[in-house]
Structure formats: C-alpha cells, structure tokens
Amino acid sequence: MGLFDRWQRPTPPPTGGHEGSVLPALAPDAADRLLALTRSELASRGLEATIDAGALQLSGGQVFGLHNLSVVAAGTRERRWPQVVASHLDALLNPPDTSGPPDPGQVLAQLRTRSEIPTQPAYPAQEPLPGVIAMIALDFPDHVVESVDLPDGIPDTATAMTLARSNLRELPPPEHQSYCPEEDDPTSQVHLFVTDDFFGAARLLVLDELLERAGVEVGPGGVLLCAPCRHVLVVHPLVGPGVLAALRWMVAFARGEHETQPGPVSPHVFHRAADGQVVQATQVDEAGHISVVAEDGLADALTEILGEPEDD
C-alpha cells in the first residue's frame, strides 16, 4: 500500500507541516490565498464569513474547520482550487437528511479531540483517550455524518456505543504492517493499522480484538498509542529498551500526520497500561514544542524496562 511506503522509513518522519501557517498543510501565503478564495466563493452564495484559527465562521453562527480542505488543496494544482473549494462548501452547507431512525448497521463512531469540535455533543460522549472523545457517526454509502445528538430511536450513549463497536468489528480489517525504528532492535517494533474508511483511529474502541487478530501480544508494560488522523492507529507494546526509539518515532509521526492528513484526531502519544488506564505521554508548550511526560503507569513501565534513572 502506498501509504506504508511513505511511513516506513529508517528516520523519523517530518515533524509536521508549515510552521506559522494557520493551515499547516500549506505555506502561509498559499493558506492566505485559499482562505481568500473560500471567502469569495461564500460571498458568491450570499454568505458572510470570517476566518479564525483556520475555522470558517458564518454570520449565522455555524463553524466549520478548514483543515481537510487545506490538505486536499495541498495535493491539487492551484488552478483547480476553485472547483475544490466549491465542492467542499457544497458538502458543508448542504448536509444530507439524517432524520428518522438509522439502520443499526450505520451506527459507528469517530474519534475527535474535544477542544477542536465547534459544536459539542449533547450526549455524554465516551473518552477513550484523555481529551479525545468518541463521536457517534452515521455511515452512509457515500459519506459519513457525525451526530451531536443521539440518533432517533437510540436511547442513550451506551446503546449507541454498543452498536458502534459491533459495527467496527464487522468492517474490513485494517491493513497491518510492523516497522522497527531501531533496525537491529525488535523491541522497538511499532504496528501501523491503516484503513481506507473513516474509522481507522476508531478501531481503538476494539483495540484488544484488533491486536489479537493481528497476533500482537501485550505484556505487563502495556502499549503506546497514537491516532493522528481518522485513517490510522499506531501501537507499540512496551517490551524492551527499544521503547525509546519507538517513542521518538511515534512523537514525530503523530505530529506530522495530524498536521498534514485529512481527518485529524490528536497529535499526542498515549500510554495504555495493562489495567486499561490511559495517560497522555506528550505535551505541547506555548512555542509548539513537543516533550514527553512519563507519569503514572508509563513511568512504572519505563522503570521496569530501563531501570531507575541515574541522578545528575
């Protein structure tokens, strides 16, 4: 698969897109041109809008992110941008009719960083990763619709998530490939799960079954996880000193894919302990620099594998 050719490399992937750009997939001047084109297209439709932090805010109060549009534009010749923008706005401004009870087989879930969702869900969304929630989504033949309300006929979040997990299990299995950032150390092995559908990251909700099917064993140290965009989930079992190389690779990978791929989820790496407890293992400072924070179960796992840190 072409995606794996891009990701499997002996050195860490780029740390992200264009620094200082409101749309990191594009250079600042290109981002400005795309935003101006978007405003112009909206004006031709009789709509007023402002752009703030890469999001489109209509005068009626609707807010739409422009990250996915910028990713598509980055891979398209600029002379075709007017058609790309028009098509994108058609999809945003003319959503399909989702009234009425859905087919139970359509109910799935997508992972989203809560702080990046313009309209918060009215239901108590589950949080499989710190700061990342599972949004109920309806899977139609040619599009996916996230729902801020429980679909008709579904009484509560628990019922919706039971359906979502069941339907995730029925989807075609992700393509799975392993890679060792430290070539001579098998304990650095990371596992990439990639899908063409929009629910690759959401496979986290059925992680134990996913790993069992792939033959990936999880020991007492738990696993490192990242879900940078909707199509990808990356897992590293903590089993030896290669965890440091794996962690470095995942930190760079998560940030790069989150900034440059459609359907961003989270730029962070997380640790899930053997008991199921999940903590965020990275943090971003005000300057945009990422650092690793080893606390709770991750600190215990690293100490077990690497020994106590030496005093300065």
Coordinates of C-alpha atoms in Angstrom, one line a residue:
M1 CA 0.0 0.0 0.0
G2 CA 1.4 3.4 -1.0
L3 CA 0.7 4.9 2.5
F4 CA 3.1 2.4 4.1
D5 CA 5.8 3.3 1.5
R6 CA 5.6 6.9 2.8
W7 CA 5.5 6.0 6.5
Q8 CA 8.0 3.1 6.7
R9 CA 11.4 4.8 6.6
P10 CA 14.7 4.5 8.6
T11 CA 14.5 8.0 10.0
P12 CA 11.6 9.7 11.8
P13 CA 9.0 11.4 9.6
P14 CA 8.8 15.2 9.4
T15 CA 7.7 17.0 12.5
G16 CA 4.7 18.5 10.7
G17 CA 3.6 21.0 8.2
H18 CA 4.4 24.6 7.7
E19 CA 5.2 26.4 11.0
G20 CA 3.5 29.7 11.4
S21 CA 0.7 28.9 8.9
V22 CA -2.9 29.0 10.0
L23 CA -3.4 25.9 7.9
P24 CA -0.2 23.8 8.4
A25 CA -0.7 21.7 5.3
L26 CA 0.0 24.9 3.2
A27 CA 2.7 27.5 3.3
P28 CA 1.4 30.8 4.8
D29 CA 1.0 32.6 1.5
A30 CA -0.8 29.6 0.0
A31 CA -3.0 29.4 3.0
D32 CA -3.9 33.1 2.7
R33 CA -4.9 32.5 -1.0
L34 CA -7.0 29.5 -0.1
L35 CA -8.8 31.4 2.6
A36 CA -9.4 34.4 0.3
L37 CA -10.8 32.1 -2.3
T38 CA -13.1 30.5 0.2
R39 CA -14.4 33.8 1.3
S40 CA -15.0 34.8 -2.3
E41 CA -16.9 31.6 -3.0
L42 CA -19.1 32.1 0.1
A43 CA -19.8 35.7 -1.0
S44 CA -21.0 34.4 -4.4
R45 CA -23.5 32.3 -2.5
G46 CA -24.7 35.3 -0.5
L47 CA -23.0 34.3 2.7
E48 CA -20.8 36.3 5.0
A49 CA -18.0 34.6 6.9
T50 CA -14.9 35.3 8.9
I51 CA -11.8 33.0 9.3
D52 CA -10.4 32.5 12.7
A53 CA -7.6 30.0 13.6
G54 CA -8.3 28.0 10.4
A55 CA -12.0 27.7 11.0
L56 CA -14.8 29.2 8.9
Q57 CA -17.4 31.1 11.0
L58 CA -20.6 32.1 9.2
S59 CA -22.6 35.1 10.3
G60 CA -25.4 32.7 11.4
G61 CA -23.1 31.1 14.0
Q62 CA -22.1 27.9 12.1
V63 CA -18.4 27.0 12.5
F64 CA -16.6 24.7 10.1
G65 CA -12.9 23.6 10.2
L66 CA -10.9 24.1 7.0
H67 CA -8.1 21.6 7.8
N68 CA -9.4 18.9 5.4
L69 CA -9.9 21.4 2.6
S70 CA -6.3 22.6 3.0
V71 CA -5.0 19.0 2.9
V72 CA -6.9 18.4 -0.4
A73 CA -5.7 21.7 -1.8
A74 CA -2.1 20.9 -0.9
G75 CA -2.2 17.9 -3.2
T76 CA -4.0 19.7 -6.0
R77 CA -2.8 22.2 -8.7
E78 CA -3.8 25.7 -7.6
R79 CA -5.7 26.3 -10.8
R80 CA -8.2 23.6 -9.7
W81 CA -8.7 25.2 -6.2
P82 CA -11.9 27.0 -7.2
Q83 CA -13.6 23.6 -8.0
V84 CA -12.1 22.0 -4.9
V85 CA -13.4 24.9 -2.7
A86 CA -16.9 24.8 -4.4
S87 CA -17.2 21.1 -3.9
H88 CA -16.1 21.3 -0.2
L89 CA -18.6 24.1 0.5
D90 CA -21.4 22.1 -1.2
A91 CA -20.7 19.3 1.3
L92 CA -20.5 21.6 4.3
L93 CA -23.5 23.7 3.5
N94 CA -25.9 21.1 2.2
P95 CA -25.7 18.2 4.7
P96 CA -27.8 15.1 4.0
D97 CA -31.1 14.5 5.7
T98 CA -30.4 12.3 8.7
S99 CA -33.9 12.5 10.3
G100 CA -35.6 9.3 11.3
P101 CA -34.1 6.2 13.0
P102 CA -31.0 5.0 11.3
D103 CA -30.3 1.4 10.2
P104 CA -28.5 -0.1 13.2
G105 CA -25.7 -1.1 10.9
Q106 CA -25.0 2.5 10.1
V107 CA -24.1 3.5 13.6
L108 CA -20.4 3.9 14.2
A109 CA -18.1 6.3 16.0
Q110 CA -15.2 8.6 15.1
L111 CA -12.5 9.9 17.4
R112 CA -12.2 13.7 17.8
T113 CA -10.2 16.0 20.1
R114 CA -13.0 17.6 22.2
S115 CA -11.5 21.1 22.2
E116 CA -11.4 21.1 18.4
I117 CA -15.2 20.3 18.0
P118 CA -17.1 23.5 17.2
T119 CA -20.4 22.1 18.5
Q120 CA -20.1 19.8 21.5
P121 CA -22.3 16.6 21.6
A122 CA -25.5 16.8 23.6
Y123 CA -24.9 13.3 24.9
P124 CA -22.2 12.2 27.4
A125 CA -19.6 11.1 24.9
Q126 CA -17.1 8.4 26.0
E127 CA -13.5 9.5 26.2
P128 CA -11.2 6.6 25.2
L129 CA -8.1 8.8 25.3
P130 CA -7.6 11.9 27.5
G131 CA -9.2 14.8 25.7
V132 CA -10.3 12.6 22.8
I133 CA -14.0 11.6 22.6
A134 CA -15.9 9.1 20.5
M135 CA -18.5 11.0 18.4
I136 CA -21.5 9.0 17.2
A137 CA -21.4 8.8 13.4
L138 CA -23.7 7.5 10.8
D139 CA -22.0 5.7 7.9
F140 CA -23.9 6.3 4.6
P141 CA -22.7 4.7 1.3
D142 CA -21.0 7.9 0.1
H143 CA -20.5 10.0 3.2
V144 CA -20.1 9.9 7.0
V145 CA -22.1 12.2 9.3
E146 CA -21.1 12.9 12.8
S147 CA -24.0 13.4 15.2
V148 CA -24.1 16.0 18.0
D149 CA -27.4 14.4 19.2
L150 CA -28.2 10.8 19.7
P151 CA -29.8 9.4 16.5
D152 CA -33.6 8.8 16.6
G153 CA -34.5 5.6 18.3
I154 CA -31.3 5.2 20.3
P155 CA -32.0 5.9 24.0
D156 CA -28.5 6.5 25.4
T157 CA -24.8 6.7 24.7
A158 CA -24.2 3.1 26.0
T159 CA -26.6 1.7 23.4
A160 CA -25.0 3.8 20.6
M161 CA -21.5 2.7 21.6
T162 CA -22.5 -1.0 21.7
L163 CA -23.8 -0.7 18.2
A164 CA -20.7 1.2 17.1
R165 CA -18.3 -1.4 18.5
S166 CA -20.3 -4.2 16.9
N167 CA -20.2 -2.4 13.5
L168 CA -16.5 -1.7 13.8
R169 CA -15.8 -5.4 14.2
E170 CA -17.8 -6.0 11.0
L171 CA -15.7 -3.6 8.9
P172 CA -12.9 -4.9 6.7
P173 CA -9.8 -5.4 8.9
P174 CA -7.2 -2.6 8.6
E175 CA -4.1 -3.1 6.7
H176 CA -1.4 -4.0 9.2
Q177 CA 2.3 -3.6 8.9
S178 CA 5.1 -3.5 11.5
Y179 CA 8.2 -1.4 11.5
C180 CA 11.3 -1.2 13.7
P181 CA 12.6 2.4 14.0
E182 CA 15.7 0.9 15.5
E183 CA 16.5 -1.6 12.8
D184 CA 18.5 -4.0 14.9
D185 CA 16.2 -4.0 17.9
P186 CA 12.9 -5.9 17.6
T187 CA 11.7 -4.4 20.9
S188 CA 11.3 -1.0 19.0
Q189 CA 8.6 -2.5 16.8
V190 CA 5.6 -0.4 16.1
H191 CA 2.4 -1.6 14.4
L192 CA 0.5 0.5 11.9
F193 CA -3.1 -0.1 11.2
V194 CA -4.4 1.8 8.2
T195 CA -7.8 1.9 6.6
D196 CA -9.4 3.5 3.6
D197 CA -12.6 4.0 5.6
F198 CA -13.0 6.9 8.1
F199 CA -12.8 4.6 11.1
G200 CA -9.2 3.6 11.3
A201 CA -8.5 5.6 14.5
A202 CA -11.8 4.4 15.9
R203 CA -10.5 0.9 15.9
L204 CA -9.1 1.9 19.2
L205 CA -12.5 1.2 20.6
V206 CA -12.0 -2.5 19.8
L207 CA -8.2 -2.5 20.4
D208 CA -7.9 -5.8 22.3
E209 CA -9.6 -7.7 19.5
L210 CA -7.7 -5.8 16.8
L211 CA -4.3 -6.7 18.4
E212 CA -5.4 -10.3 19.0
R213 CA -6.4 -10.7 15.3
A214 CA -3.0 -9.2 14.3
G215 CA -1.1 -11.5 16.6
V216 CA 0.3 -8.6 18.7
E217 CA 0.9 -9.6 22.3
V218 CA 0.7 -7.0 25.0
G219 CA 2.8 -7.6 28.2
P220 CA 2.6 -6.1 31.6
G221 CA 4.1 -2.8 30.3
G222 CA 1.0 -2.0 28.3
V223 CA 1.2 -0.1 24.9
L224 CA 2.0 3.3 23.5
L225 CA -0.8 4.6 21.2
C226 CA -1.2 7.3 18.7
A227 CA -4.2 8.2 16.4
P228 CA -3.1 11.2 14.4
C229 CA -5.8 11.1 11.8
R230 CA -9.0 9.2 11.1
H231 CA -7.4 6.6 8.9
V232 CA -4.5 5.5 11.2
L233 CA -3.9 3.8 14.5
V234 CA -0.3 3.1 15.7
V235 CA 0.5 0.7 18.6
H236 CA 3.8 -0.2 20.3
P237 CA 3.9 -2.8 23.0
L238 CA 6.4 -1.9 25.8
V239 CA 8.6 -5.0 26.0
G240 CA 12.2 -3.7 26.0
P241 CA 14.7 -0.9 25.6
G242 CA 13.5 -0.2 22.0
V243 CA 10.6 1.7 23.6
L244 CA 12.8 4.9 23.4
A245 CA 13.3 4.6 19.7
A246 CA 9.6 3.7 19.2
L247 CA 8.5 6.7 21.3
R248 CA 10.7 9.1 19.4
W249 CA 9.3 7.8 16.1
M250 CA 5.7 8.0 17.3
V251 CA 6.1 11.5 18.6
A252 CA 7.3 12.8 15.2
F253 CA 4.8 10.6 13.3
A254 CA 1.8 11.7 15.3
R255 CA 2.5 15.4 14.9
G256 CA 3.4 15.2 11.2
E257 CA 0.3 13.2 10.3
H258 CA -2.0 15.2 12.5
E259 CA -1.0 18.4 10.7
T260 CA -0.9 17.2 7.1
Q261 CA -3.5 14.5 6.7
P262 CA -7.3 14.8 6.5
G263 CA -9.5 14.0 9.5
P264 CA -7.0 15.0 12.2
V265 CA -7.6 13.4 15.6
S266 CA -4.7 14.0 18.0
P267 CA -1.0 15.0 17.7
H268 CA -0.2 13.2 21.0
V269 CA 1.1 9.8 22.1
F270 CA -0.7 8.0 24.9
H271 CA 0.1 5.1 27.1
R272 CA -2.4 2.4 28.0
A273 CA -1.4 0.4 31.0
A274 CA -2.2 -3.3 31.3
D275 CA -5.1 -2.4 33.6
G276 CA -6.6 -0.2 31.0
Q277 CA -5.6 3.1 32.5
V278 CA -4.7 5.6 29.7
V279 CA -2.5 8.7 30.2
Q280 CA -1.2 11.3 27.7
A281 CA 2.5 10.8 27.2
T282 CA 3.3 14.1 25.4
Q283 CA 2.6 17.7 25.8
V284 CA 3.0 20.8 23.7
D285 CA 4.3 24.1 25.1
E286 CA 3.3 27.6 24.0
A287 CA 6.1 27.6 21.4
G288 CA 4.7 24.5 19.8
H289 CA 7.5 22.2 21.0
I290 CA 6.5 18.7 22.0
S291 CA 8.0 16.9 25.0
V292 CA 7.5 13.5 26.6
V293 CA 5.9 13.3 30.1
A294 CA 6.3 10.0 31.8
E295 CA 3.9 9.7 34.7
D296 CA 1.7 7.1 36.4
G297 CA 1.7 3.7 34.7
L298 CA 4.1 4.9 31.9
A299 CA 6.7 5.9 34.5
D300 CA 6.4 2.5 36.2
A301 CA 6.6 0.6 32.9
L302 CA 9.7 2.5 31.8
T303 CA 11.4 2.0 35.1
E304 CA 10.7 -1.8 34.9
I305 CA 12.2 -1.9 31.4
L306 CA 15.0 0.6 31.6
G307 CA 15.8 0.7 35.4
E308 CA 15.8 3.7 37.7
P309 CA 17.1 6.9 36.1
E310 CA 20.6 8.0 37.1
D311 CA 21.0 11.1 39.2
D312 CA 22.8 14.0 37.6

